């Protein structure tokens, strides 16, 4: 490489990418651990495709795309949660419909207005050069709100993930908590797409958690190890992306997959 | 009237066109150990779900601790061990201690967790992952979870399904201890008549309607079993 590794800190765009990346690396597995435990990993992929439609709406109307993505994915999330309670439609079909529906709407909107294809590319796969100051502030403020909410309702979410009926009998407002959780998931997905990209955020929510689960720890320690794996993946991924000129989102996910592979081999 | 823990008046339930429960009247008094039995599809689990407020009855009234269920808020007074307690996802990353702590929901009272685990003699497994334990041990952990909020009523739905007979014996010893020494009212639903009649103080048998209510020994003497399960059923009483 020949370049000084510290030169990365000279560039404000890189500092913003690192700061945003660190926040996302903490948020993704915190949301992801409940998704994986409830076998609902596909929800993150579904919401990310829906948020792409939100991005397209934002770009088309000239509104801040992260904001439109958050609004659209939260609305879709609430609708998915409502439909999950419907006995006539299976959860899987609901997710499949929203996933392809979100993508379809995005594609239609993109074809309506030509000219923002390059912008859209960075939302699809993430980029280290495109994190703006307003992105960073949005990620920071909403990130803190998500973290505080999860820590307030940690035990309630754990109870529902482990035993939903039991949580109901214990008097927990399960319906409300499920909607709150999907709103947090939708927001995290939308926040993460600047760095990791819409198509890959699901992976950052799932792979660190699945890696940590193999270590057979308590729920709390599995969560800490997931955050550590996610953090290391994002940092290595962003540095590699800068020095080797690779797509940020893809590199981050590949690093997390390598960590998953190492843990799997060591556990055998 | 004694302290009524559960009271059902003319409870009916229908699933689509299928009548599941018909005019069920039931009273459970404080410190009672009540067994509810009935063949598969007799409405046992539905009845339990109505008592626990998980589904509303079609009509009829349900009282918990002498309050109409719609106004009942003290859910920590009820400990519940669901039918599929031990059928959780085996990859779920959770330790025995964490499972039990879910039972004392709004506090993190380590003493209560330790106490609940020592009652079911599972204290030394605190830090183990629950999926690493045997079915019988897991079931005891779920009782500890139900005990964590110091409940006055313990409700168990088919708790011994898939558990070997040695563990079952231990399990019923623990229930009996809770009932006699801790004065906890117990409601146990099971299809395993042979064991249940030996353990409970009062027996209720339902088959959509209330078929029998009274002493377990009387139930064996009469020909209810034949009516319910058909002729030729061999009835074995397990002794301790």
CSV table of C-alpha atoms in Angstrom, one decimal:
chain,number,residue,atom,x,y,z
A,1,UNK,CA,0.0,0.0,0.0
A,2,UNK,CA,2.8,2.3,0.9
A,3,UNK,CA,0.5,5.0,2.3
A,4,UNK,CA,0.2,6.0,5.9
A,5,UNK,CA,-2.8,4.4,7.5
A,6,UNK,CA,-3.4,7.6,9.5
A,7,UNK,CA,-3.9,9.7,6.3
A,8,UNK,CA,-7.5,8.5,6.3
A,9,UNK,CA,-8.2,10.8,9.2
A,10,UNK,CA,-7.2,13.9,7.2
A,11,UNK,CA,-10.3,13.8,5.1
A,12,UNK,CA,-13.5,15.0,6.6
A,13,UNK,CA,-15.6,12.7,4.3
A,14,UNK,CA,-13.7,9.7,5.7
A,15,UNK,CA,-14.2,10.9,9.3
A,16,UNK,CA,-17.9,11.2,8.7
A,17,UNK,CA,-18.0,7.7,7.1
A,18,UNK,CA,-16.1,6.3,10.1
A,19,UNK,CA,-18.4,8.1,12.6
A,20,UNK,CA,-21.5,7.0,10.8
A,21,UNK,CA,-20.1,3.5,10.4
A,22,UNK,CA,-19.4,3.1,14.1
A,23,UNK,CA,-23.0,4.1,15.0
A,24,UNK,CA,-24.4,1.7,12.4
A,25,UNK,CA,-22.1,-1.1,13.5
A,26,UNK,CA,-23.6,-0.8,17.0
A,27,UNK,CA,-27.2,-0.4,15.9
A,28,UNK,CA,-27.4,-3.2,13.3
A,29,UNK,CA,-26.7,-6.2,15.6
A,30,UNK,CA,-28.8,-4.8,18.4
A,31,UNK,CA,-31.8,-4.9,16.1
A,32,UNK,CA,-30.5,-8.0,14.3
A,33,UNK,CA,-30.3,-10.2,17.4
A,34,UNK,CA,-34.0,-10.0,18.0
A,35,UNK,CA,-34.7,-10.6,14.3
A,36,UNK,CA,-32.5,-13.7,14.2
A,37,UNK,CA,-33.8,-15.0,17.5
A,38,UNK,CA,-37.4,-14.7,16.2
A,39,UNK,CA,-36.5,-16.2,12.8
A,40,UNK,CA,-37.5,-13.0,11.2
A,41,UNK,CA,-34.2,-12.2,9.5
A,42,UNK,CA,-36.0,-11.6,6.2
A,43,UNK,CA,-37.8,-8.5,7.6
A,44,UNK,CA,-34.6,-6.5,7.4
A,45,UNK,CA,-34.2,-7.3,3.7
A,46,UNK,CA,-37.9,-6.6,3.0
A,47,UNK,CA,-37.7,-3.2,4.8
A,48,UNK,CA,-34.5,-2.3,2.9
A,49,UNK,CA,-36.2,-2.9,-0.5
A,50,UNK,CA,-39.1,-0.9,0.6
A,51,UNK,CA,-36.9,1.9,1.8
A,52,UNK,CA,-35.3,2.0,-1.7
A,53,UNK,CA,-38.8,3.0,-2.9
A,54,UNK,CA,-38.6,5.8,-0.3
A,55,UNK,CA,-35.2,6.9,-1.6
A,56,UNK,CA,-36.6,7.0,-5.1
A,57,UNK,CA,-39.6,9.2,-4.0
A,58,UNK,CA,-37.2,11.5,-2.2
A,59,UNK,CA,-34.9,11.8,-5.3
A,60,UNK,CA,-37.9,12.3,-7.5
A,61,UNK,CA,-39.5,15.0,-5.4
A,62,UNK,CA,-36.2,16.7,-4.4
A,63,UNK,CA,-36.7,15.9,-0.7
A,64,UNK,CA,-33.9,14.5,1.6
A,65,UNK,CA,-34.0,10.8,0.5
A,66,UNK,CA,-33.0,9.4,4.0
A,67,UNK,CA,-36.1,11.1,5.4
A,68,UNK,CA,-38.5,9.7,2.8
A,69,UNK,CA,-36.9,6.3,3.1
A,70,UNK,CA,-37.5,6.3,6.9
A,71,UNK,CA,-41.1,7.4,6.5
A,72,UNK,CA,-41.9,4.9,3.8
A,73,UNK,CA,-40.2,2.0,5.6
A,74,UNK,CA,-41.8,2.8,8.9
A,75,UNK,CA,-45.3,2.8,7.2
A,76,UNK,CA,-44.5,-0.5,5.4
A,77,UNK,CA,-43.2,-1.9,8.7
A,78,UNK,CA,-46.4,-1.1,10.5
A,79,UNK,CA,-48.5,-2.6,7.7
A,80,UNK,CA,-46.4,-5.8,7.7
A,81,UNK,CA,-46.9,-6.1,11.4
A,82,UNK,CA,-50.6,-5.7,11.0
A,83,UNK,CA,-50.7,-8.3,8.2
A,84,UNK,CA,-48.6,-10.7,10.2
A,85,UNK,CA,-51.6,-11.0,12.6
A,86,UNK,CA,-53.9,-11.9,9.6
A,87,UNK,CA,-54.6,-15.7,9.6
A,88,UNK,CA,-55.4,-15.8,5.9
A,89,UNK,CA,-51.9,-14.6,4.7
A,90,UNK,CA,-48.7,-16.3,5.9
A,91,UNK,CA,-45.9,-14.1,7.2
A,92,UNK,CA,-43.6,-15.3,4.6
A,93,UNK,CA,-45.9,-14.3,1.7
A,94,UNK,CA,-46.4,-10.9,3.3
A,95,UNK,CA,-42.7,-10.3,3.4
A,96,UNK,CA,-42.2,-11.6,-0.2
A,97,UNK,CA,-45.0,-9.2,-1.4
A,98,UNK,CA,-43.5,-6.2,0.3
A,99,UNK,CA,-39.9,-7.0,-0.7
A,100,UNK,CA,-40.7,-7.3,-4.4
A,101,UNK,CA,-43.4,-4.6,-4.2
A,102,UNK,CA,-40.9,-2.1,-2.7
A,103,UNK,CA,-38.4,-2.9,-5.5
A,104,UNK,CA,-41.1,-2.6,-8.2
A,105,UNK,CA,-42.2,0.8,-7.0
A,106,UNK,CA,-38.5,2.0,-6.8
A,107,UNK,CA,-37.9,0.8,-10.4
A,108,UNK,CA,-41.1,2.5,-11.7
A,109,UNK,CA,-40.1,5.8,-10.0
A,110,UNK,CA,-36.6,5.5,-11.3
A,111,UNK,CA,-37.8,5.0,-14.9
A,112,UNK,CA,-40.2,7.9,-14.5
A,113,UNK,CA,-37.3,10.3,-13.8
A,114,UNK,CA,-34.0,9.6,-15.5
A,115,UNK,CA,-30.9,11.2,-14.3
A,116,UNK,CA,-30.4,10.1,-10.7
A,117,UNK,CA,-29.0,6.7,-11.4
A,118,UNK,CA,-25.5,7.5,-10.0
A,119,UNK,CA,-27.1,8.7,-6.7
A,120,UNK,CA,-29.1,5.7,-6.5
A,121,UNK,CA,-26.1,3.4,-6.9
A,122,UNK,CA,-24.6,4.7,-3.7
A,123,UNK,CA,-27.8,3.9,-1.9
A,124,UNK,CA,-27.9,0.4,-3.3
A,125,UNK,CA,-24.3,-0.5,-2.3
A,126,UNK,CA,-23.2,2.1,0.2
A,127,UNK,CA,-20.4,4.5,-0.2
A,128,UNK,CA,-17.8,6.2,2.0
A,129,UNK,CA,-17.7,9.4,0.0
A,130,UNK,CA,-21.4,10.3,0.1
A,131,UNK,CA,-22.0,10.6,3.9
A,132,UNK,CA,-23.0,14.3,4.3
A,133,UNK,CA,-23.1,16.3,7.5
A,134,UNK,CA,-26.9,16.1,7.6
A,135,UNK,CA,-26.6,12.3,7.1
A,136,UNK,CA,-24.3,12.1,10.1
A,137,UNK,CA,-26.5,14.2,12.3
A,138,UNK,CA,-29.6,12.1,11.3
A,139,UNK,CA,-27.7,8.9,12.1
A,140,UNK,CA,-26.5,10.2,15.4
A,141,UNK,CA,-29.8,11.6,16.7
A,142,UNK,CA,-32.0,8.7,15.6
A,143,UNK,CA,-29.3,6.2,16.6
A,144,UNK,CA,-29.3,7.5,20.1
A,145,UNK,CA,-33.1,7.4,20.2
A,146,UNK,CA,-33.1,3.8,19.0
A,147,UNK,CA,-30.4,2.8,21.5
A,148,UNK,CA,-32.3,4.4,24.4
A,149,UNK,CA,-35.6,2.8,23.4
A,150,UNK,CA,-34.1,-0.7,23.0
A,151,UNK,CA,-32.4,-0.4,26.4
A,152,UNK,CA,-35.7,0.7,28.0
A,153,UNK,CA,-37.6,-2.2,26.5
A,154,UNK,CA,-34.7,-4.8,26.3
A,155,UNK,CA,-36.3,-7.3,28.6
A,156,UNK,CA,-39.7,-7.0,27.0
A,157,UNK,CA,-38.3,-7.6,23.5
A,158,UNK,CA,-36.3,-10.5,24.8
A,159,UNK,CA,-39.4,-12.0,26.4
A,160,UNK,CA,-41.4,-11.7,23.2
A,161,UNK,CA,-38.6,-13.1,21.2
A,162,UNK,CA,-38.3,-16.1,23.5
A,163,UNK,CA,-41.9,-16.8,24.3
A,164,UNK,CA,-44.6,-14.5,22.8
A,165,UNK,CA,-47.6,-16.2,24.5
A,166,UNK,CA,-45.8,-16.1,27.9
A,167,UNK,CA,-45.1,-12.4,27.4
A,168,UNK,CA,-48.8,-11.8,26.7
A,169,UNK,CA,-49.9,-13.7,29.9
A,170,UNK,CA,-47.3,-11.6,31.8
A,171,UNK,CA,-49.4,-8.6,30.8
A,172,UNK,CA,-46.9,-7.1,28.3
A,173,UNK,CA,-48.5,-5.0,25.5
A,174,UNK,CA,-47.2,-7.4,22.9
A,175,UNK,CA,-49.0,-5.7,19.9
A,176,UNK,CA,-47.6,-2.3,20.8
A,177,UNK,CA,-44.1,-3.7,21.4
A,178,UNK,CA,-44.1,-5.5,18.1
A,179,UNK,CA,-45.0,-2.3,16.2
A,180,UNK,CA,-42.4,-0.3,18.2
A,181,UNK,CA,-39.8,-2.9,17.3
A,182,UNK,CA,-40.6,-2.9,13.6
A,183,UNK,CA,-40.5,0.9,13.6
A,184,UNK,CA,-37.0,0.8,15.2
A,185,UNK,CA,-35.9,-1.8,12.6
A,186,UNK,CA,-37.3,0.3,9.7
A,187,UNK,CA,-35.4,3.3,11.0
A,188,UNK,CA,-32.2,1.5,11.4
A,189,UNK,CA,-32.4,0.0,7.9
A,190,UNK,CA,-32.9,3.4,6.4
A,191,UNK,CA,-30.1,5.0,8.4
A,192,UNK,CA,-27.7,2.2,7.4
A,193,UNK,CA,-28.1,2.4,3.7
A,194,UNK,CA,-25.7,5.4,3.3
A,195,UNK,CA,-22.8,3.3,4.5
A,196,UNK,CA,-23.7,-0.4,3.8
A,197,UNK,CA,-26.3,0.1,1.1
A,198,UNK,CA,-29.9,-1.0,0.8
A,199,UNK,CA,-29.0,-4.4,-0.6
A,200,UNK,CA,-26.5,-5.3,2.1
A,201,UNK,CA,-27.8,-3.9,5.4
A,202,UNK,CA,-29.7,-7.2,6.1
A,203,UNK,CA,-26.4,-9.0,6.1
A,204,UNK,CA,-24.9,-6.6,8.7
A,205,UNK,CA,-27.9,-7.2,10.9
A,206,UNK,CA,-27.7,-11.0,10.6
A,207,UNK,CA,-24.1,-12.2,10.0
A,208,UNK,CA,-22.5,-10.8,13.2
A,209,UNK,CA,-25.4,-12.2,15.3
A,210,UNK,CA,-25.3,-15.7,13.7
A,211,UNK,CA,-21.5,-15.7,14.2
A,212,UNK,CA,-21.8,-14.9,17.9
A,213,UNK,CA,-24.6,-17.4,18.5
A,214,UNK,CA,-22.2,-20.2,17.6
A,215,UNK,CA,-20.1,-19.3,20.7
A,216,UNK,CA,-23.1,-20.5,22.9
A,217,UNK,CA,-23.0,-17.6,25.3
A,218,UNK,CA,-25.8,-15.9,27.2
A,219,UNK,CA,-28.2,-13.5,25.3
A,220,UNK,CA,-26.4,-10.5,26.7
A,221,UNK,CA,-22.9,-11.7,25.9
A,222,UNK,CA,-24.1,-12.9,22.4
A,223,UNK,CA,-25.2,-9.3,21.9
A,224,UNK,CA,-21.9,-7.8,23.0
A,225,UNK,CA,-19.9,-10.2,20.8
A,226,UNK,CA,-22.2,-9.4,17.8
A,227,UNK,CA,-21.6,-5.7,18.3
A,228,UNK,CA,-17.8,-6.4,18.5
A,229,UNK,CA,-17.9,-8.4,15.2
A,230,UNK,CA,-20.0,-5.8,13.5
A,231,UNK,CA,-17.7,-3.0,14.7
A,232,UNK,CA,-14.5,-4.8,13.5
A,233,UNK,CA,-16.2,-5.6,10.2
A,234,UNK,CA,-17.2,-2.0,9.6
A,235,UNK,CA,-13.8,-0.5,10.6
A,236,UNK,CA,-11.8,-3.0,8.5
A,237,UNK,CA,-14.3,-2.7,5.7
A,238,UNK,CA,-14.1,1.1,5.6
A,239,UNK,CA,-10.3,1.2,5.7
A,240,UNK,CA,-10.1,-1.5,3.0
A,241,UNK,CA,-12.7,0.4,1.0
A,242,UNK,CA,-10.5,3.6,1.1
A,243,UNK,CA,-7.1,2.0,0.5
A,244,UNK,CA,-8.2,-0.6,-2.1
A,245,UNK,CA,-10.9,1.5,-3.7
A,246,UNK,CA,-13.6,-1.1,-3.0
A,247,UNK,CA,-17.4,-0.6,-2.5
A,248,UNK,CA,-17.9,0.0,1.2
A,249,UNK,CA,-21.0,-2.1,1.8
A,250,UNK,CA,-19.7,-5.1,0.0
A,251,UNK,CA,-16.3,-5.0,1.8
A,252,UNK,CA,-17.9,-4.7,5.2
A,253,UNK,CA,-20.1,-7.7,4.5
A,254,UNK,CA,-17.3,-9.8,3.1
A,255,UNK,CA,-15.2,-9.0,6.3
A,256,UNK,CA,-18.1,-10.1,8.5
A,257,UNK,CA,-18.4,-13.3,6.4
A,258,UNK,CA,-14.7,-14.0,6.9
A,259,UNK,CA,-15.2,-13.6,10.7
A,260,UNK,CA,-18.2,-15.9,10.5
A,261,UNK,CA,-16.0,-18.5,8.6
A,262,UNK,CA,-13.2,-18.3,11.2
A,263,UNK,CA,-15.6,-18.8,14.2
A,264,UNK,CA,-17.3,-21.7,12.4
A,265,UNK,CA,-14.0,-23.4,11.7
A,266,UNK,CA,-12.7,-22.8,15.3
A,267,UNK,CA,-15.9,-24.3,16.8
A,268,UNK,CA,-15.6,-27.5,14.8
B,1,UNK,CA,-67.7,-18.0,49.9
B,2,UNK,CA,-64.1,-18.9,50.2
B,3,UNK,CA,-61.3,-17.1,48.4
B,4,UNK,CA,-62.0,-17.8,44.8
B,5,UNK,CA,-59.0,-17.6,42.5
B,6,UNK,CA,-60.8,-18.5,39.3
B,7,UNK,CA,-64.5,-18.5,38.5
B,8,UNK,CA,-66.1,-19.3,35.2
B,9,UNK,CA,-69.9,-18.8,34.6
B,10,UNK,CA,-71.5,-20.4,31.6
B,11,UNK,CA,-68.5,-20.0,29.4
B,12,UNK,CA,-68.9,-20.8,25.7
B,13,UNK,CA,-66.5,-20.8,22.8
B,14,UNK,CA,-66.9,-21.5,19.2
B,15,UNK,CA,-64.2,-21.7,16.5
B,16,UNK,CA,-65.9,-20.9,13.2
B,17,UNK,CA,-68.9,-23.3,13.2
B,18,UNK,CA,-67.3,-25.7,15.6
B,19,UNK,CA,-68.5,-25.6,19.2
B,20,UNK,CA,-65.4,-26.0,21.4
B,21,UNK,CA,-66.7,-25.2,24.9
B,22,UNK,CA,-70.3,-25.3,26.1
B,23,UNK,CA,-71.7,-23.7,29.3
B,24,UNK,CA,-68.6,-24.4,31.4
B,25,UNK,CA,-68.9,-23.5,35.1
B,26,UNK,CA,-65.8,-23.8,37.1
B,27,UNK,CA,-64.5,-22.6,40.5
B,28,UNK,CA,-61.0,-22.8,41.8
B,29,UNK,CA,-60.4,-22.0,45.4
B,30,UNK,CA,-57.2,-20.7,47.0
B,31,UNK,CA,-54.6,-23.5,47.8
B,32,UNK,CA,-56.4,-26.0,45.6
B,33,UNK,CA,-54.5,-28.3,43.3
B,34,UNK,CA,-56.8,-28.8,40.4
B,35,UNK,CA,-56.3,-31.1,37.4
B,36,UNK,CA,-58.2,-30.6,34.2
B,37,UNK,CA,-58.3,-33.6,31.9
B,38,UNK,CA,-60.0,-34.6,28.7
B,39,UNK,CA,-59.4,-36.3,25.4
B,40,UNK,CA,-57.5,-34.6,22.6
B,41,UNK,CA,-59.7,-31.9,21.1
B,42,UNK,CA,-61.9,-31.6,24.2
B,43,UNK,CA,-61.2,-27.9,24.6
B,44,UNK,CA,-58.7,-28.1,27.5
B,45,UNK,CA,-56.2,-25.7,26.0
B,46,UNK,CA,-58.9,-23.3,24.8
B,47,UNK,CA,-60.3,-23.2,28.3
B,48,UNK,CA,-56.9,-22.4,29.6
B,49,UNK,CA,-56.4,-19.6,27.1
B,50,UNK,CA,-59.7,-18.1,28.1
B,51,UNK,CA,-58.7,-18.3,31.8
B,52,UNK,CA,-55.4,-16.6,31.0
B,53,UNK,CA,-57.1,-13.9,28.9
B,54,UNK,CA,-55.3,-14.9,25.7
B,55,UNK,CA,-58.7,-15.3,23.9
B,56,UNK,CA,-62.1,-13.9,24.9
B,57,UNK,CA,-65.0,-16.3,25.5
B,58,UNK,CA,-67.9,-16.2,23.0
B,59,UNK,CA,-70.1,-15.5,26.0
B,60,UNK,CA,-70.1,-16.2,29.7
B,61,UNK,CA,-68.1,-14.6,32.5
B,62,UNK,CA,-64.6,-15.1,33.7
B,63,UNK,CA,-63.3,-13.8,37.1
B,64,UNK,CA,-59.7,-13.9,38.3
B,65,UNK,CA,-59.1,-13.2,41.9
B,66,UNK,CA,-62.7,-12.1,42.1
B,67,UNK,CA,-62.3,-9.5,39.4
B,68,UNK,CA,-63.9,-9.6,36.0
B,69,UNK,CA,-61.0,-10.6,33.6
B,70,UNK,CA,-61.4,-7.4,31.6
B,71,UNK,CA,-60.5,-5.4,34.8
B,72,UNK,CA,-57.9,-7.8,36.0
B,73,UNK,CA,-54.4,-6.2,36.0
B,74,UNK,CA,-52.4,-8.2,38.5
B,75,UNK,CA,-50.9,-10.6,36.0
B,76,UNK,CA,-47.8,-11.1,38.2
B,77,UNK,CA,-50.1,-13.1,40.5
B,78,UNK,CA,-50.2,-15.8,37.8
B,79,UNK,CA,-47.3,-18.0,36.8
B,80,UNK,CA,-47.8,-19.8,33.5
B,81,UNK,CA,-45.9,-22.7,32.0
B,82,UNK,CA,-47.1,-23.1,28.4
B,83,UNK,CA,-47.6,-26.3,26.6
B,84,UNK,CA,-44.7,-25.8,24.3
B,85,UNK,CA,-42.4,-24.3,26.9
B,86,UNK,CA,-39.6,-26.8,26.1
B,87,UNK,CA,-40.2,-26.6,22.3
B,88,UNK,CA,-38.4,-23.3,22.0
B,89,UNK,CA,-35.8,-22.7,19.3
B,90,UNK,CA,-32.7,-24.7,20.4
B,91,UNK,CA,-30.4,-22.1,18.8
B,92,UNK,CA,-31.9,-19.3,20.9
B,93,UNK,CA,-28.9,-17.9,22.9
B,94,UNK,CA,-30.2,-17.7,26.4
B,95,UNK,CA,-29.1,-19.0,29.8
B,96,UNK,CA,-31.1,-20.6,32.6
B,97,UNK,CA,-30.7,-17.4,34.7
B,98,UNK,CA,-31.9,-15.2,31.8
B,99,UNK,CA,-35.0,-17.4,31.3
B,100,UNK,CA,-35.9,-17.2,34.9
B,101,UNK,CA,-35.3,-13.4,35.0
B,102,UNK,CA,-38.1,-13.0,32.4
B,103,UNK,CA,-40.5,-14.2,35.0
B,104,UNK,CA,-39.7,-11.3,37.3
B,105,UNK,CA,-40.3,-8.9,34.5
B,106,UNK,CA,-39.9,-5.4,35.9
B,107,UNK,CA,-37.2,-6.0,38.4
B,108,UNK,CA,-33.8,-7.6,38.2
B,109,UNK,CA,-34.0,-9.3,41.6
B,110,UNK,CA,-31.1,-11.8,41.8
B,111,UNK,CA,-32.3,-13.1,45.1
B,112,UNK,CA,-35.7,-14.0,43.7
B,113,UNK,CA,-34.0,-15.7,40.7
B,114,UNK,CA,-31.8,-17.7,43.0
B,115,UNK,CA,-34.6,-18.6,45.3
B,116,UNK,CA,-36.9,-19.8,42.4
B,117,UNK,CA,-34.0,-21.9,41.0
B,118,UNK,CA,-33.3,-23.5,44.4
B,119,UNK,CA,-37.0,-24.5,44.8
B,120,UNK,CA,-36.7,-26.5,41.6
B,121,UNK,CA,-33.2,-27.6,42.5
B,122,UNK,CA,-31.6,-26.1,39.5
B,123,UNK,CA,-29.4,-23.5,41.2
B,124,UNK,CA,-26.1,-25.0,40.0
B,125,UNK,CA,-27.2,-24.7,36.3
B,126,UNK,CA,-27.7,-20.9,36.5
B,127,UNK,CA,-25.1,-20.0,33.9
B,128,UNK,CA,-25.8,-22.9,31.5
B,129,UNK,CA,-27.5,-22.4,28.2
B,130,UNK,CA,-31.1,-23.7,28.6
B,131,UNK,CA,-30.8,-25.7,25.3
B,132,UNK,CA,-28.0,-27.8,26.8
B,133,UNK,CA,-30.3,-29.2,29.5
B,134,UNK,CA,-32.5,-32.3,29.4
B,135,UNK,CA,-36.3,-31.9,28.8
B,136,UNK,CA,-37.0,-32.5,32.5
B,137,UNK,CA,-34.5,-30.0,33.6
B,138,UNK,CA,-35.8,-27.4,31.2
B,139,UNK,CA,-39.3,-27.9,32.5
B,140,UNK,CA,-38.1,-27.2,36.0
B,141,UNK,CA,-36.4,-24.0,34.8
B,142,UNK,CA,-39.8,-22.9,33.3
B,143,UNK,CA,-41.4,-23.5,36.7
B,144,UNK,CA,-38.7,-21.4,38.3
B,145,UNK,CA,-39.5,-18.7,35.7
B,146,UNK,CA,-43.2,-18.9,36.6
B,147,UNK,CA,-42.3,-18.7,40.3
B,148,UNK,CA,-40.0,-15.6,39.9
B,149,UNK,CA,-42.9,-13.1,40.3
B,150,UNK,CA,-44.0,-15.0,43.5
B,151,UNK,CA,-47.4,-16.0,42.0
B,152,UNK,CA,-50.4,-17.1,43.9
B,153,UNK,CA,-51.7,-19.2,41.0
B,154,UNK,CA,-49.5,-21.5,38.9
B,155,UNK,CA,-51.0,-22.6,35.6
B,156,UNK,CA,-49.4,-25.5,33.7
B,157,UNK,CA,-50.5,-26.8,30.2
B,158,UNK,CA,-49.4,-30.4,29.5
B,159,UNK,CA,-46.2,-29.9,31.4
B,160,UNK,CA,-44.8,-33.4,31.2
B,161,UNK,CA,-45.2,-34.1,27.5
B,162,UNK,CA,-41.9,-35.6,26.2
B,163,UNK,CA,-40.4,-35.9,29.6
B,164,UNK,CA,-39.2,-39.3,31.0
B,165,UNK,CA,-40.9,-40.9,33.9
B,166,UNK,CA,-38.2,-40.3,36.5
B,167,UNK,CA,-38.2,-36.6,35.7
B,168,UNK,CA,-42.0,-36.6,35.8
B,169,UNK,CA,-41.9,-37.9,39.3
B,170,UNK,CA,-39.5,-35.2,40.4
B,171,UNK,CA,-41.6,-32.7,38.6
B,172,UNK,CA,-44.8,-33.7,40.5
B,173,UNK,CA,-42.9,-33.7,43.8
B,174,UNK,CA,-42.0,-30.0,43.2
B,175,UNK,CA,-45.6,-29.1,42.4
B,176,UNK,CA,-46.8,-30.9,45.5
B,177,UNK,CA,-44.2,-29.0,47.6
B,178,UNK,CA,-45.3,-25.7,46.1
B,179,UNK,CA,-48.9,-26.4,46.7
B,180,UNK,CA,-48.5,-27.7,50.3
B,181,UNK,CA,-45.6,-25.7,51.6
B,182,UNK,CA,-45.9,-22.4,49.6
B,183,UNK,CA,-49.7,-22.4,49.5
B,184,UNK,CA,-49.7,-21.8,45.7
B,185,UNK,CA,-52.9,-22.7,43.9
B,186,UNK,CA,-52.2,-25.0,41.0
B,187,UNK,CA,-54.1,-25.5,37.8
B,188,UNK,CA,-52.7,-28.4,35.7
B,189,UNK,CA,-54.0,-29.4,32.3
B,190,UNK,CA,-53.0,-32.8,31.1
B,191,UNK,CA,-54.2,-35.6,28.9
B,192,UNK,CA,-52.2,-38.0,31.1
B,193,UNK,CA,-55.0,-39.2,33.3
B,194,UNK,CA,-53.1,-42.0,34.8
B,195,UNK,CA,-50.6,-39.7,36.5
B,196,UNK,CA,-52.9,-36.8,37.1
B,197,UNK,CA,-55.5,-38.6,39.2
B,198,UNK,CA,-52.7,-39.6,41.5
B,199,UNK,CA,-51.3,-36.1,42.0
B,200,UNK,CA,-54.2,-33.6,42.2
B,201,UNK,CA,-56.6,-32.8,45.0
B,202,UNK,CA,-59.5,-32.1,42.7
B,203,UNK,CA,-60.3,-33.3,39.2
B,204,UNK,CA,-62.3,-31.7,36.4
B,205,UNK,CA,-62.9,-33.6,33.2
B,206,UNK,CA,-64.2,-31.8,30.2
B,207,UNK,CA,-65.2,-32.9,26.7
B,208,UNK,CA,-66.6,-29.6,25.3
B,209,UNK,CA,-68.9,-29.7,28.4
B,210,UNK,CA,-68.1,-30.3,32.0
B,211,UNK,CA,-68.2,-34.1,32.4
B,212,UNK,CA,-66.9,-34.5,35.9
B,213,UNK,CA,-65.9,-32.4,38.8
B,214,UNK,CA,-64.8,-33.8,42.2
B,215,UNK,CA,-62.4,-36.2,43.8
B,216,UNK,CA,-60.0,-38.1,41.5
B,217,UNK,CA,-60.7,-41.4,43.3
B,218,UNK,CA,-64.4,-41.1,42.5
B,219,UNK,CA,-63.6,-40.5,38.9
B,220,UNK,CA,-61.7,-43.8,38.6
B,221,UNK,CA,-64.5,-45.8,40.3
B,222,UNK,CA,-67.2,-44.6,37.8
B,223,UNK,CA,-67.3,-45.4,34.2
B,224,UNK,CA,-66.4,-41.9,32.9
B,225,UNK,CA,-63.3,-43.2,31.2
B,226,UNK,CA,-65.1,-45.6,29.0
B,227,UNK,CA,-67.6,-42.8,28.0
B,228,UNK,CA,-64.7,-40.5,27.1
B,229,UNK,CA,-62.1,-42.8,25.6
B,230,UNK,CA,-64.1,-45.8,24.5
B,231,UNK,CA,-64.2,-49.3,25.8
B,232,UNK,CA,-61.1,-51.5,26.5
B,233,UNK,CA,-58.9,-48.7,27.9
B,234,UNK,CA,-56.4,-50.1,30.4
B,235,UNK,CA,-56.0,-47.9,33.4
B,236,UNK,CA,-52.8,-48.0,35.2
B,237,UNK,CA,-52.2,-46.1,38.4
B,238,UNK,CA,-48.6,-45.1,39.0
B,239,UNK,CA,-47.6,-45.0,42.6
B,240,UNK,CA,-44.7,-43.1,44.1
